[in-house]
Coordinates of C-alpha atoms and ligand atoms in Angstrom, one line a residue:
M11 CA 14.0 -36.1 32.2
I12 CA 17.1 -34.6 33.8
I13 CA 16.0 -35.7 37.3
S14 CA 15.3 -39.2 36.2
G15 CA 18.6 -39.4 34.3
I16 CA 20.5 -38.2 37.3
S17 CA 18.6 -40.7 39.6
V18 CA 19.4 -43.6 37.3
I19 CA 23.2 -42.6 37.2
I20 CA 23.4 -42.2 41.0
A21 CA 21.5 -45.5 41.6
V22 CA 23.8 -47.3 39.2
L23 CA 26.9 -45.8 40.8
L24 CA 25.8 -46.8 44.3
V25 CA 24.7 -50.3 43.3
T26 CA 27.9 -50.9 41.5
A27 CA 30.0 -49.7 44.5
V28 CA 28.1 -51.9 46.9
L29 CA 28.3 -54.8 44.5
H30 CA 32.0 -54.2 44.0
D31 CA 32.6 -54.5 47.7
Y32 CA 30.5 -57.6 47.9
S33 CA 32.1 -59.2 44.9
T34 CA 35.6 -58.4 46.3
D35 CA 34.9 -60.1 49.6
K36 CA 33.3 -63.1 47.8
L37 CA 36.3 -63.4 45.4
E38 CA 38.8 -63.3 48.3
A39 CA 36.9 -66.1 50.1
E40 CA 36.6 -68.2 46.9
I41 CA 40.3 -67.8 46.0
R42 CA 41.3 -68.8 49.6
T43 CA 39.1 -71.9 49.6
E44 CA 40.3 -72.8 46.1
A45 CA 43.9 -72.4 47.2
E46 CA 43.4 -74.5 50.3
I47 CA 41.6 -77.3 48.3
I48 CA 44.3 -77.4 45.6
A49 CA 47.1 -77.3 48.3
E50 CA 45.5 -80.3 50.1
A51 CA 45.2 -82.2 46.8
V52 CA 48.8 -81.5 45.9
E53 CA 49.8 -82.5 49.5
M54 CA 48.2 -85.8 48.9
N55 CA 48.9 -86.5 45.3
G56 CA 51.9 -84.4 44.5
G57 CA 52.5 -82.8 41.1
R58 CA 50.5 -85.5 39.4
F59 CA 47.3 -83.7 40.6
L60 CA 48.3 -80.5 38.9
D61 CA 49.2 -82.2 35.7
E62 CA 45.9 -84.0 35.5
A63 CA 43.7 -81.1 36.8
D64 CA 41.6 -79.1 34.4
F65 CA 41.4 -75.7 36.0
N66 CA 38.7 -73.1 35.4
D67 CA 39.7 -70.4 32.9
D68 CA 39.2 -67.6 35.5
I69 CA 41.8 -68.9 37.9
R70 CA 45.5 -69.3 37.5
V71 CA 47.3 -71.9 39.7
T72 CA 51.0 -71.7 40.3
W73 CA 53.3 -74.1 42.3
I74 CA 56.4 -72.5 43.6
S75 CA 59.4 -74.3 45.1
K76 CA 60.9 -73.3 48.4
S77 CA 63.5 -71.2 46.6
G78 CA 60.9 -69.3 44.7
K79 CA 61.3 -71.1 41.4
V80 CA 58.0 -71.8 39.5
I81 CA 57.5 -75.6 39.3
Y82 CA 54.0 -75.4 37.6
D83 CA 51.8 -72.7 36.1
S84 CA 48.4 -73.4 34.7
E85 CA 48.7 -70.6 32.1
E86 CA 52.4 -70.0 31.3
D87 CA 55.5 -72.1 30.7
P88 CA 57.3 -72.3 34.1
A89 CA 60.6 -71.8 32.3
D90 CA 59.5 -68.4 31.1
L91 CA 58.6 -67.2 34.6
G92 CA 61.1 -65.6 37.0
N93 CA 61.8 -66.3 40.7
H94 CA 58.5 -65.7 42.7
S95 CA 60.0 -65.6 46.2
D96 CA 59.8 -61.8 46.3
R97 CA 56.0 -61.9 45.6
K98 CA 54.2 -60.5 48.6
E99 CA 51.7 -63.4 49.0
V100 CA 54.6 -65.9 48.4
S101 CA 56.9 -64.4 51.0
E102 CA 53.9 -64.1 53.5
A103 CA 53.0 -67.7 52.9
A104 CA 56.6 -68.8 53.4
E105 CA 56.6 -67.0 56.7
N106 CA 53.0 -67.5 58.0
G107 CA 51.7 -70.5 56.1
E108 CA 49.4 -68.3 53.9
G109 CA 49.4 -64.9 52.3
S110 CA 47.5 -62.8 49.9
S111 CA 47.9 -59.7 47.7
Y112 CA 46.5 -57.5 45.0
R113 CA 48.8 -56.8 42.1
Y114 CA 48.8 -55.4 38.7
S115 CA 50.1 -58.1 36.4
D116 CA 52.2 -56.9 33.4
T117 CA 51.8 -60.4 31.9
I118 CA 48.0 -60.2 31.7
M119 CA 47.7 -56.4 32.1
K120 CA 45.0 -56.6 34.8
T121 CA 44.8 -56.5 38.6
T122 CA 44.9 -59.9 40.1
L123 CA 44.0 -61.2 43.5
N124 CA 46.5 -63.8 44.7
H125 CA 46.4 -66.2 47.6
A126 CA 49.3 -68.5 48.5
V127 CA 49.3 -71.5 50.8
K128 CA 52.4 -73.2 52.1
L129 CA 52.5 -77.0 51.9
S130 CA 54.2 -79.3 54.4
D131 CA 57.3 -79.7 52.2
G132 CA 57.8 -75.9 52.1
T133 CA 56.5 -75.5 48.5
I134 CA 53.8 -73.0 47.9
I135 CA 50.5 -73.2 46.0
R136 CA 49.3 -69.9 44.7
V137 CA 45.9 -69.3 43.1
S138 CA 45.3 -66.0 41.3
S139 CA 42.1 -64.6 39.7
V140 CA 41.5 -61.4 37.8
H141 CA 39.8 -58.8 40.0
N142 CA 37.7 -56.3 38.1
S143 CA 38.2 -52.7 39.4
L144 CA 35.2 -50.5 40.2
I145 CA 35.6 -48.6 36.9
A146 CA 35.8 -51.8 35.0
Q147 CA 32.7 -53.1 36.6
M148 CA 31.0 -49.8 35.8
M149 CA 32.2 -50.0 32.2
S150 CA 30.7 -53.5 32.0
A151 CA 27.4 -52.0 33.2
L152 CA 27.6 -49.1 30.7
R153 CA 25.5 -50.6 28.0
P154 CA 22.5 -51.6 30.2
L155 CA 23.0 -48.2 31.9
L156 CA 22.7 -46.4 28.6
L157 CA 19.7 -48.5 27.6
I158 CA 18.0 -47.7 30.9
L159 CA 18.8 -44.0 30.4
V160 CA 17.3 -44.0 27.0
I161 CA 14.2 -45.9 28.1
T162 CA 13.8 -43.6 31.1
A163 CA 14.3 -40.5 28.9
L164 CA 11.6 -41.7 26.5
I165 CA 9.1 -42.6 29.2
S166 CA 9.9 -39.2 31.0
A167 CA 9.5 -37.3 27.7
L168 CA 6.2 -39.0 26.9
Y169 CA 4.9 -38.5 30.4
A170 CA 6.2 -34.9 30.6
M171 CA 4.4 -34.2 27.3
A172 CA 1.2 -35.6 28.5
V173 CA 1.4 -33.8 31.9
S174 CA 2.3 -30.4 30.3
R175 CA -0.5 -30.8 27.8
S176 CA -3.0 -31.5 30.5
I177 CA -1.7 -28.5 32.5
V178 CA -1.8 -26.1 29.6
K179 CA -5.1 -27.4 28.2
P180 CA -7.4 -25.3 30.5
V181 CA -5.3 -22.2 29.7
N182 CA -5.4 -23.0 26.0
D183 CA -9.2 -23.6 26.2
I184 CA -9.8 -20.0 27.4
D185 CA -11.7 -18.3 24.6
L186 CA -9.8 -15.0 24.3
D187 CA -12.8 -13.3 22.8
R188 CA -15.2 -14.4 25.5
P189 CA -13.0 -15.5 28.5
V190 CA -14.8 -17.5 31.2
I191 CA -13.0 -18.6 34.4
E192 CA -15.2 -21.6 35.0
K193 CA -13.4 -23.5 32.2
S194 CA -9.9 -22.7 33.5
Y195 CA -7.9 -22.5 36.8
K196 CA -9.4 -20.5 39.6
E197 CA -5.9 -18.9 40.0
L198 CA -6.2 -17.3 36.6
S199 CA -9.4 -15.4 37.4
P200 CA -7.6 -12.0 37.8
L201 CA -6.0 -12.5 34.4
V202 CA -9.3 -13.5 32.8
D203 CA -11.1 -10.5 34.3
K204 CA -8.4 -8.2 32.9
L205 CA -8.7 -9.9 29.5
R206 CA -12.5 -9.4 29.6
T207 CA -12.2 -5.6 30.4
Q208 CA -9.4 -5.3 27.9
N209 CA -11.6 -6.9 25.3
I210 CA -14.5 -4.5 26.0
K211 CA -12.0 -1.6 25.7
V212 CA -10.6 -2.9 22.5
A213 CA -14.0 -3.5 21.0
R214 CA -15.1 0.1 21.9
Q215 CA -11.9 1.6 20.4
L216 CA -12.3 -0.5 17.3
E217 CA -15.8 0.7 16.9
Q218 CA -14.7 4.3 17.3
L219 CA -11.9 3.7 14.9
S220 CA -14.2 2.2 12.2
Q221 CA -16.7 5.0 12.8
S222 CA -14.1 7.7 12.2
R223 CA -12.7 5.7 9.3
E224 CA -16.2 5.5 7.8
Q225 CA -16.7 9.2 8.3
L226 CA -13.4 10.0 6.7
S227 CA -14.1 7.7 3.7
L228 CA -17.6 9.2 3.4
I229 CA -16.0 12.7 3.3
T230 CA -13.2 11.8 1.0
E231 CA -15.4 9.7 -1.3
N232 CA -17.9 12.6 -1.7
M233 CA -15.1 15.1 -2.4
S234 CA -15.0 16.3 -6.0
E235 CA -11.3 16.9 -5.4
G236 CA -8.9 13.9 -5.5
L237 CA -7.0 13.0 -2.4
I238 CA -4.1 10.6 -2.4
I239 CA -1.9 9.7 0.6
I240 CA 1.5 8.3 -0.4
D241 CA 4.3 6.7 1.7
P242 CA 7.9 7.8 1.4
K243 CA 8.5 5.0 -1.1
T244 CA 5.8 6.6 -3.3
N245 CA 3.3 3.7 -2.8
V246 CA -0.3 4.8 -2.4
L247 CA -1.6 4.2 1.1
S248 CA -5.0 5.6 0.4
S249 CA -6.9 7.3 -2.4
N250 CA -10.4 8.4 -3.1
Y251 CA -12.4 7.7 -6.2
A252 CA -12.2 11.3 -7.5
A253 CA -8.4 11.1 -7.6
L254 CA -8.5 8.0 -9.7
E255 CA -11.1 9.4 -12.0
L256 CA -9.3 12.7 -12.4
L257 CA -6.1 11.0 -13.2
G258 CA -7.8 8.7 -15.6
N259 CA -7.2 5.3 -13.9
P260 CA -10.4 4.3 -12.0
S261 CA -9.2 0.6 -11.8
F262 CA -6.1 1.6 -9.8
T263 CA -5.8 -0.1 -6.4
D264 CA -4.1 1.2 -3.3
G265 CA -0.7 -0.3 -2.6
Q266 CA 0.7 0.3 -6.1
S267 CA 3.2 2.9 -7.0
V268 CA 1.6 6.4 -7.5
Y269 CA 3.3 6.6 -10.9
A270 CA 0.8 4.0 -12.1
L271 CA -1.7 6.9 -12.0
N272 CA 0.4 9.4 -13.8
N273 CA 4.0 9.0 -15.1
S274 CA 4.6 12.4 -16.6
D275 CA 7.9 14.3 -15.8
V276 CA 6.0 17.2 -14.2
F277 CA 4.1 14.9 -11.8
R278 CA 7.3 13.0 -10.8
R279 CA 9.1 16.3 -10.2
C280 CA 6.3 17.6 -8.1
L281 CA 6.2 14.5 -5.9
L282 CA 10.0 14.5 -5.6
N283 CA 10.0 18.1 -4.4
A284 CA 7.4 17.1 -1.8
L285 CA 9.5 14.1 -0.8
G286 CA 12.3 16.5 -0.3
G287 CA 10.1 18.4 2.2
V288 CA 8.9 21.2 -0.1
R289 CA 5.2 21.7 -0.9
S290 CA 4.9 21.8 -4.6
E291 CA 2.2 22.3 -7.3
C292 CA 1.9 21.4 -11.0
I293 CA -0.6 21.1 -13.8
V294 CA -0.8 17.6 -15.4
K295 CA -2.8 16.5 -18.4
A296 CA -5.0 13.5 -17.7
D297 CA -8.2 12.0 -19.1
G298 CA -8.5 14.7 -21.7
G299 CA -8.4 17.5 -19.2
E300 CA -6.0 19.5 -17.1
R301 CA -5.5 18.7 -13.4
A302 CA -3.8 20.8 -10.7
V303 CA -1.8 18.6 -8.4
I304 CA -0.7 19.9 -5.0
A305 CA 1.7 17.7 -3.1
S306 CA 2.4 18.5 0.5
P307 CA 5.0 16.6 2.6
A308 CA 3.6 15.1 5.8
S309 CA 6.2 14.9 8.5
G310 CA 5.9 13.7 12.1
T311 CA 8.6 14.2 14.7
G312 CA 10.9 15.7 12.1
M313 CA 10.7 12.6 9.9
L314 CA 8.9 12.6 6.5
C315 CA 6.2 10.0 6.9
G316 CA 4.4 10.5 3.5
I317 CA 2.9 13.0 1.1
V318 CA -0.6 14.2 0.8
V319 CA -1.7 15.0 -2.7
F320 CA -4.7 17.0 -3.8
V321 CA -5.9 16.7 -7.4
M322 CA -8.3 19.2 -8.9
D323 CA -9.9 19.5 -12.2
V324 CA -8.8 22.9 -13.6
T325 CA -9.7 22.2 -17.3
E326 CA -12.4 24.9 -17.2
K327 CA -10.2 27.3 -15.3
Q328 CA -7.4 26.8 -17.7
Q329 CA -9.7 27.3 -20.6
L330 CA -11.1 30.4 -19.1
E331 CA -7.6 31.7 -18.5
V332 CA -6.8 31.1 -22.2
M333 CA -10.1 32.8 -23.1
R334 CA -9.4 35.7 -20.9
R335 CA -5.9 36.2 -22.4
E336 CA -7.4 35.9 -25.9
F337 CA -10.2 38.3 -25.0
T338 CA -7.7 40.9 -23.7
S339 CA -5.6 40.6 -26.8
N340 CA -8.6 40.7 -29.1
V341 CA -10.1 43.8 -27.4
S342 CA -6.8 45.6 -27.6
H343 CA -6.5 44.6 -31.3
E344 CA -10.1 45.6 -32.1
L345 CA -9.7 49.0 -30.4
K346 CA -6.3 49.6 -31.9
T347 CA -7.5 49.3 -35.5
P348 CA -10.1 52.1 -35.5
L349 CA -7.8 54.3 -33.3
T350 CA -4.9 53.9 -35.8
T351 CA -7.2 55.0 -38.6
I352 CA -8.6 57.9 -36.6
Y353 CA -5.0 58.9 -35.6
G354 CA -3.9 58.7 -39.2
I355 CA -6.7 60.9 -40.6
A356 CA -6.4 63.4 -37.7
D357 CA -2.6 63.6 -38.3
M358 CA -3.2 64.4 -42.0
L359 CA -5.8 67.0 -41.1
A360 CA -3.5 68.6 -38.6
E361 CA -0.6 68.8 -41.1
G362 CA -3.0 70.5 -43.6
M363 CA -2.5 67.6 -46.0
V364 CA -6.2 67.2 -46.7
E365 CA -7.9 69.2 -49.4
A366 CA -11.0 71.1 -48.2
D367 CA -13.2 69.0 -50.5
D368 CA -12.0 65.8 -48.9
V369 CA -12.6 66.9 -45.3
P370 CA -16.2 65.7 -45.2
R371 CA -15.1 62.2 -46.4
F372 CA -12.3 62.0 -43.9
G373 CA -14.7 63.3 -41.2
G374 CA -17.1 60.5 -42.2
D375 CA -14.3 57.9 -41.9
I376 CA -13.5 59.2 -38.4
R377 CA -17.2 59.0 -37.4
A378 CA -17.5 55.4 -38.8
E379 CA -14.4 54.2 -36.9
A380 CA -15.5 56.0 -33.7
E381 CA -18.9 54.3 -34.2
R382 CA -17.2 51.0 -34.5
M383 CA -15.4 51.6 -31.3
I384 CA -18.5 52.6 -29.5
T385 CA -20.3 49.5 -30.7
L386 CA -17.4 47.4 -29.5
I387 CA -17.3 49.0 -26.1
N388 CA -21.0 48.7 -25.7
D389 CA -20.8 45.0 -26.5
I390 CA -18.0 44.6 -24.0
I391 CA -20.0 46.4 -21.4
S392 CA -23.0 44.1 -22.2
L393 CA -20.9 41.0 -21.9
S394 CA -19.3 42.1 -18.7
K395 CA -22.7 42.8 -17.2
L396 CA -23.7 39.3 -18.1
D397 CA -20.7 37.7 -16.4
E398 CA -21.7 35.3 -13.7
D399 CA -20.4 37.4 -10.8
A400 CA -22.0 40.6 -12.1
A401 CA -24.9 42.1 -10.1
P402 CA -28.3 40.6 -10.8
H403 CA -30.6 42.3 -13.3
E404 CA -34.0 43.5 -12.6
T405 CA -36.7 41.1 -13.8
E406 CA -40.3 41.7 -14.9
D407 CA -43.0 40.0 -16.9
I408 CA -42.2 40.3 -20.6
D409 CA -44.3 39.6 -23.6
I410 CA -41.7 38.2 -26.0
Y411 CA -43.8 38.7 -29.0
E412 CA -44.1 42.4 -28.3
L413 CA -40.4 42.7 -27.6
A414 CA -39.6 41.0 -30.9
E415 CA -42.0 43.4 -32.7
E416 CA -40.3 46.4 -31.1
I417 CA -36.9 45.2 -32.2
L418 CA -37.9 44.4 -35.7
G419 CA -39.2 48.0 -35.8
R420 CA -35.8 49.3 -34.8
L421 CA -34.1 47.3 -37.6
K422 CA -36.7 48.4 -40.2
V423 CA -34.3 50.9 -41.8
N424 CA -31.4 48.5 -42.1
A425 CA -33.7 45.8 -43.5
A426 CA -35.1 48.2 -46.0
Q427 CA -31.6 49.1 -47.3
K428 CA -31.3 45.4 -48.3
D429 CA -34.8 45.2 -49.5
L430 CA -35.5 42.4 -47.0
S431 CA -39.0 41.2 -46.2
C432 CA -39.4 40.9 -42.4
S433 CA -42.2 38.8 -40.8
L434 CA -43.2 38.1 -37.2
S435 CA -45.5 35.2 -36.4
G436 CA -46.5 33.0 -33.4
E437 CA -48.3 33.9 -30.1
H438 CA -47.9 36.1 -27.1
V439 CA -45.7 34.2 -24.7
H440 CA -44.9 35.7 -21.3
I441 CA -41.8 35.0 -19.3
N442 CA -40.3 36.6 -16.3
G443 CA -36.9 38.0 -17.2
S444 CA -34.7 40.9 -17.8
R445 CA -36.0 43.1 -20.6
T446 CA -32.5 44.6 -21.3
I447 CA -30.9 41.2 -21.7
L448 CA -33.7 39.5 -23.7
G449 CA -33.8 42.7 -25.9
E450 CA -30.1 42.3 -26.6
V451 CA -30.5 38.6 -27.4
I452 CA -33.3 39.1 -29.9
Y453 CA -31.7 42.3 -31.3
N454 CA -28.3 40.5 -32.0
L455 CA -30.0 37.6 -33.7
C456 CA -32.2 39.8 -35.9
D457 CA -29.3 42.2 -36.6
N458 CA -27.2 39.3 -37.8
A459 CA -30.1 38.0 -39.9
V460 CA -30.2 41.4 -41.6
K461 CA -26.4 41.9 -41.8
Y462 CA -25.6 38.4 -43.2
N463 CA -28.6 38.4 -45.5
V464 CA -28.6 38.8 -49.3
D465 CA -30.4 41.7 -51.0
G466 CA -34.1 40.9 -51.4
G467 CA -33.9 38.1 -48.9
S468 CA -36.2 37.5 -46.0
L469 CA -36.1 37.4 -42.2
S470 CA -38.7 35.7 -40.1
V471 CA -39.2 35.6 -36.4
K472 CA -41.5 33.2 -34.7
V473 CA -42.4 33.2 -31.0
S474 CA -44.1 30.0 -29.8
H475 CA -45.1 28.2 -26.7
A476 CA -43.4 24.8 -26.2
P477 CA -44.8 22.9 -23.1
M478 CA -42.5 24.5 -20.5
T479 CA -40.6 26.9 -22.6
A480 CA -40.9 29.9 -24.8
R481 CA -39.3 29.3 -28.2
I482 CA -37.9 32.1 -30.3
T483 CA -36.9 31.2 -33.9
V484 CA -35.0 33.7 -36.0
S485 CA -34.6 32.5 -39.7
D486 CA -33.0 34.2 -42.6
T487 CA -32.3 33.4 -46.2
G488 CA -28.8 34.9 -46.0
I489 CA -25.3 33.6 -46.7
G490 CA -25.4 30.9 -44.1
I491 CA -22.6 29.5 -41.9
P492 CA -20.4 26.6 -43.1
Q493 CA -21.0 23.5 -40.8
E494 CA -17.4 23.5 -39.4
H495 CA -17.9 27.0 -38.0
I496 CA -21.2 26.4 -36.3
S497 CA -19.7 25.1 -33.0
R498 CA -17.5 28.2 -32.7
I499 CA -19.7 31.1 -33.6
F500 CA -20.7 31.7 -30.0
E501 CA -17.1 32.3 -28.9
R502 CA -16.0 35.8 -28.2
F503 CA -14.6 37.6 -31.2
Y504 CA -15.2 34.6 -33.5
R505 CA -16.1 35.7 -37.0
V506 CA -16.6 33.1 -39.7
D507 CA -14.7 34.7 -42.5
K508 CA -12.6 37.6 -41.3
S509 CA -11.9 39.1 -44.7
R510 CA -15.5 39.0 -45.8
S511 CA -16.8 40.0 -42.3
R512 CA -14.6 43.2 -42.5
R513 CA -17.0 44.5 -45.1
I514 CA -20.0 43.6 -42.8
K515 CA -19.7 45.6 -39.6
G516 CA -19.4 43.5 -36.5
T517 CA -17.4 42.9 -33.4
G518 CA -17.7 39.1 -33.1
L519 CA -19.3 39.6 -29.7
G520 CA -23.0 39.5 -30.7
L521 CA -23.5 35.8 -30.4
S522 CA -21.5 35.7 -27.2
I523 CA -24.0 38.2 -25.7
V524 CA -26.8 36.0 -27.1
K525 CA -25.4 32.9 -25.5
H526 CA -24.8 34.5 -22.1
G527 CA -28.1 36.3 -22.1
V528 CA -29.9 33.0 -22.8
M529 CA -27.8 31.2 -20.1
Y530 CA -28.7 34.0 -17.7
H531 CA -32.4 33.0 -18.2
G532 CA -31.5 29.3 -17.8
G533 CA -32.2 28.6 -21.5
T534 CA -30.4 27.2 -24.6
V535 CA -29.6 28.5 -28.0
H536 CA -28.5 26.6 -31.1
A537 CA -28.0 27.3 -34.7
E538 CA -28.8 25.4 -37.9
S539 CA -27.4 26.6 -41.2
T540 CA -26.8 25.6 -44.7
A541 CA -24.0 27.7 -46.3
G542 CA -25.4 29.8 -49.1
S543 CA -29.1 29.3 -48.3
G544 CA -29.8 30.7 -44.8
T545 CA -29.5 30.2 -41.0
T546 CA -32.0 29.5 -38.2
F547 CA -31.3 30.3 -34.6
T548 CA -33.6 28.7 -32.0
V549 CA -33.7 30.0 -28.4
E550 CA -35.6 28.1 -25.7
L551 CA -36.3 29.9 -22.4
P552 CA -37.9 28.2 -19.4
I553 CA -41.2 29.9 -18.5
E554 CA -40.8 29.6 -14.7
K555 CA -37.8 31.9 -14.8
Ligands
ADP603 P1 -20.6 39.8 -35.5 O1 -20.4 41.1 -34.8 O2 -19.4 39.5 -36.4 O3 -21.8 39.7 -36.2 P2 -21.5 37.6 -33.9 O4 -21.0 37.1 -32.7 O5 -22.9 38.2 -33.9 O6 -20.4 38.7 -34.4 O7 -21.4 36.5 -35.0 C1 -20.3 35.8 -35.2 C2 -20.1 35.3 -36.6 O8 -21.2 34.3 -36.9 C3 -20.3 36.4 -37.6 O9 -19.1 37.0 -37.9 C4 -20.8 35.6 -38.8 O10 -19.7 35.1 -39.5 C5 -21.6 34.5 -38.3 N1 -23.0 34.7 -38.2 C6 -23.8 35.1 -37.2 N2 -25.1 35.2 -37.5 C7 -25.1 34.8 -38.8 C8 -26.2 34.7 -39.8 N3 -27.5 34.9 -39.4 N4 -25.9 34.3 -41.0 C9 -24.7 34.0 -41.4 N5 -23.6 34.1 -40.5 C10 -23.8 34.5 -39.3

């Protein structure tokens, strides 16, 4: 477009210059001829010719006297015009017969070409015509010039568009995924080759990337711990399902703020610490449980680029911790009570404050309290042996029926004291297990059935064979357990009615030992009871074990 524009302008300039020269020559010749013809006509006809003549608009005819005074002028009133003898063409004509000049005329404000011819009587005829300057000529050609420029520009633009499109088309047609040189310029073959190798490399890297991403997501999705990766603006970049589950918002989608998962103050503080570059931990409550949250800052090249958050379910751990604390305080309390009594009695004896007759009674009290402590300590030892990480117990083939028979025999005296009728029914079922533990299980159940029975009541034990399990049922006709307590009786130190239970000896650990003993054998135990009419405990033990 620029080239054609410049070409058009130069062409117009040159043509105008040439035409200007040509038109100047032509105008000079025309003016001369015109002046000679008019001079001849005036020579023959005098001033009458001028008065009658009707001159063309583009020439001006002036008749000047010998003295330079204007006699006639085709455009102006001669009276208004000054003496013309000093005009170059006039003075030349007066001298040589004819003369010409170019002059800028103030009257018409244009350059004029003048030619003067001297007549035989010494007067002078002068013909003038306006002569267009080069610039004026150019200005008159400006409009067509602009038109040509616009048209040329349009044609050039359209053509340039078509040409550039046709040049670029083969390049655009290259399929970047599968570049083939045949469809494009030969010269591009090195580039196309490079593209092809690059494509292969990229595809390979993408495959590796997606493989490692899959591996990572497989690992994270199978983790039972929650994993969340957060950017410095606390938006979640990535999270696994466990995290969403643990924080109780499975419908959460990555990209949202992490606070949509948990908005508690502790959680916010923990993340803020990590954002400040300090690893921090907290426990938050979510989805009905307790979760440990560990937030670690992730920084690369000294700049914090996000936080990695681990979420773990610590509900059980927290509960165990509470239980451990309760257990310790319960044990201390349970040991302190008999010891205080023993100390009190011993103190009285030492101070000689006890009558000789009362000594056997006080001695009996000391024995009873010491017995209580021994029972408690034995129960604690049994329980600690049953703890998960305790050493495994020796197992053997056990006839449960026989074991129950032996235990009922041990409790005969206690049962007799309450005038209870004891019965054992069922069949001989064998299981492979620990005699000590199973003995404790059955003993505690039967002992409770005796302890919490009413005078003249009954206790019946049944050993039966369910398809894959051995079932032991211990039923009594005792005081029973109110419904609201049944779910708690297996807890350590839990006693239904503390004040009443005080009268009935017990540690509150018996049913804990039962529960753990049964669990050790992979079985289950549950209680059914009606307050005031009796209780039935059912133990199911898998036979394979
Ligand atoms: P304890 O040493 O007090 O007997 P256990 O753990 O054996 O401790 O029992 C817990 C509580 O469950 C007892 O204090 C008692 O209130 C209740 N309980 C257990 N067995 C029976 C039963 N057969 N009849 C009525 N209440 C029972």
